[in-house]
Amino acid sequence: VSIANMLAWSSESIKKPMIMTTDRNVKKEACEIFKLIQMYMGDRRAKTDQLNVALEIATKGWSMQGLRDELYIQLCRQTTENFRYESLARGWELMSICLAFFPPTPKFHSYLEGYIYRHMDPVNDTKVTQHIKELLERNTKKKSKLRKKPKPYIEDHDGVAISTYAKYCYNKLQKAALTGAKKGLKKPNIEEIRHAKNAVFSPSMFGSSLQEIMNMQKERYPDRQLPWVQTRLSEEVLALNGDQTEGIFRVPGDIDEVNALKLQVDQWKIPTGLEDPHVPASLLKLWYRELEEPLIPHDFYEQCITHYENPEAAIAVVHSLPRINKMVLCYLIRFLQVFVQPANVAITKMDVNNLAMVMAPN
């Protein structure tokens, strides 16, 4: 079998992994996961719905690190020379879902990055569309010889452009390489799969820029001057008596509870029944940390280092920040001032130095 054929879409199943391995479990799972990929893409009949197929794939990849590169090379294969647009789009959609839960290994990162990058140019969308039409027209002509009244059919594919999926996957890959696989002990669940699938069209409040976040909430909260996610999580920390909780912002919340809260917040909800202030506190820190650009942008880094012992110069730096950055930073400072009150520090053990140490990296 030639390399070209190995890396081109196939309607057949595979009998061995595409990447050499001595791991028996990976060998077995590689063949099974290829069938699941075909099911998700609509190239093989599935016994369950699409979301549950995606859940099974994501769970296998999340649970077995040795299977991840194999899964991604299979997705590269099934989205290469694939002339059925719906199948092709579903393949890219599945890649975006998987990248929400785990990255490839560092060894495979460059290959996947290059593959995705080559599909980011919208010019390729036109080429793919033209290629599919030509192929279908040729097939129609062949079939017309067997029929008196041929019914030409050109597949309608007014869905999401492949370059849109590729751009999303590229950004997701870069972030996943830094943050690693989904944390916690709980396996992916169906709600997380649904959220990951929709994320291409509904960007997350985590990992976006401040301006993007403000644009997301414009219709829902047109009068808000600050990010809803920032103020609501901050309010929740205080509502749960975080200012009276030892180790607040230092002690991490339960990672599975933090993940569950993140899912709710991305749907503009703060669930009732939260009890541990460490959970919203951890998610708030995560929000700051995952901003696409730091709250104090890179351009101001040298000024901050130079003036760290000069209060007046430091204030001048704050005033020179972009408006939204300045407002968000000032809100954060006012929020943290609640925690440095002597009466609160006596309980939380988080004085100004401790708070600065845990918050600055974010």
PDB file of N, CA, C and O in Angstrom, residues 1-10 18 76-77 80-81:
ATOM      1  N   VAL A   1       0.851  -1.190   0.000  1.00  0.00           N
ATOM      2  CA  VAL A   1       0.000   0.000   0.000  1.00  0.00           C
ATOM      3  C   VAL A   1       0.886   1.239   0.000  1.00  0.00           C
ATOM      4  O   VAL A   1       1.798   1.355   0.806  1.00  0.00           O
ATOM      5  N   SER A   2       0.622   2.165  -0.918  1.00  0.00           N
ATOM      6  CA  SER A   2       1.445   3.367  -1.004  1.00  0.00           C
ATOM      7  C   SER A   2       1.125   4.323   0.142  1.00  0.00           C
ATOM      8  O   SER A   2       0.059   4.248   0.753  1.00  0.00           O
ATOM      9  N   ILE A   3       2.073   5.240   0.416  1.00  0.00           N
ATOM     10  CA  ILE A   3       1.869   6.241   1.466  1.00  0.00           C
ATOM     11  C   ILE A   3       0.652   7.100   1.130  1.00  0.00           C
ATOM     12  O   ILE A   3      -0.157   7.431   2.000  1.00  0.00           O
ATOM     13  N   ALA A   4       0.500   7.442  -0.147  1.00  0.00           N
ATOM     14  CA  ALA A   4      -0.636   8.277  -0.578  1.00  0.00           C
ATOM     15  C   ALA A   4      -1.957   7.606  -0.246  1.00  0.00           C
ATOM     16  O   ALA A   4      -2.894   8.242   0.233  1.00  0.00           O
ATOM     17  N   ASN A   5      -2.038   6.278  -0.521  1.00  0.00           N
ATOM     18  CA  ASN A   5      -3.275   5.558  -0.220  1.00  0.00           C
ATOM     19  C   ASN A   5      -3.496   5.424   1.283  1.00  0.00           C
ATOM     20  O   ASN A   5      -4.627   5.454   1.766  1.00  0.00           O
ATOM     21  N   MET A   6      -2.402   5.247   2.023  1.00  0.00           N
ATOM     22  CA  MET A   6      -2.511   5.131   3.482  1.00  0.00           C
ATOM     23  C   MET A   6      -3.052   6.413   4.099  1.00  0.00           C
ATOM     24  O   MET A   6      -3.711   6.390   5.130  1.00  0.00           O
ATOM     25  N   LEU A   7      -2.757   7.542   3.471  1.00  0.00           N
ATOM     26  CA  LEU A   7      -3.175   8.842   4.006  1.00  0.00           C
ATOM     27  C   LEU A   7      -4.337   9.429   3.219  1.00  0.00           C
ATOM     28  O   LEU A   7      -4.516  10.645   3.176  1.00  0.00           O
ATOM     29  N   ALA A   8      -5.124   8.580   2.580  1.00  0.00           N
ATOM     30  CA  ALA A   8      -6.306   9.034   1.852  1.00  0.00           C
ATOM     31  C   ALA A   8      -7.545   8.352   2.415  1.00  0.00           C
ATOM     32  O   ALA A   8      -7.483   7.216   2.894  1.00  0.00           O
ATOM     33  N   TRP A   9      -8.670   9.053   2.347  1.00  0.00           N
ATOM     34  CA  TRP A   9      -9.937   8.554   2.878  1.00  0.00           C
ATOM     35  C   TRP A   9     -10.214   7.133   2.412  1.00  0.00           C
ATOM     36  O   TRP A   9      -9.932   6.757   1.271  1.00  0.00           O
ATOM     37  N   SER A  10     -10.770   6.340   3.304  1.00  0.00           N
ATOM     38  CA  SER A  10     -11.098   4.954   2.954  1.00  0.00           C
ATOM     39  C   SER A  10     -12.469   4.591   3.496  1.00  0.00           C
ATOM     40  O   SER A  10     -12.832   4.986   4.603  1.00  0.00           O
ATOM     41  N   MET A  18      -2.170   2.682  12.133  1.00  0.00           N
ATOM     42  CA  MET A  18      -1.405   3.413  11.132  1.00  0.00           C
ATOM     43  C   MET A  18      -0.021   3.784  11.664  1.00  0.00           C
ATOM     44  O   MET A  18       0.912   3.966  10.899  1.00  0.00           O
ATOM     45  N   CYS A  76      -6.700  12.678  10.143  1.00  0.00           N
ATOM     46  CA  CYS A  76      -6.025  13.305   8.997  1.00  0.00           C
ATOM     47  C   CYS A  76      -6.301  12.492   7.729  1.00  0.00           C
ATOM     48  O   CYS A  76      -6.565  13.045   6.659  1.00  0.00           O
ATOM     49  N   ARG A  77      -6.231  11.182   7.865  1.00  0.00           N
ATOM     50  CA  ARG A  77      -6.471  10.303   6.713  1.00  0.00           C
ATOM     51  C   ARG A  77      -7.892  10.454   6.180  1.00  0.00           C
ATOM     52  O   ARG A  77      -8.102  10.613   4.969  1.00  0.00           O
ATOM     53  N   THR A  80      -8.653  13.520   4.140  1.00  0.00           N
ATOM     54  CA  THR A  80      -7.810  13.716   2.957  1.00  0.00           C
ATOM     55  C   THR A  80      -8.427  12.979   1.771  1.00  0.00           C
ATOM     56  O   THR A  80      -8.815  11.813   1.903  1.00  0.00           O
ATOM     57  N   GLU A  81      -8.542  13.664   0.645  1.00  0.00           N
ATOM     58  CA  GLU A  81      -9.145  13.063  -0.556  1.00  0.00           C
ATOM     59  C   GLU A  81     -10.541  12.504  -0.259  1.00  0.00           C
ATOM     60  O   GLU A  81     -10.942  11.472  -0.788  1.00  0.00           O
TER      61      GLU A  81
END
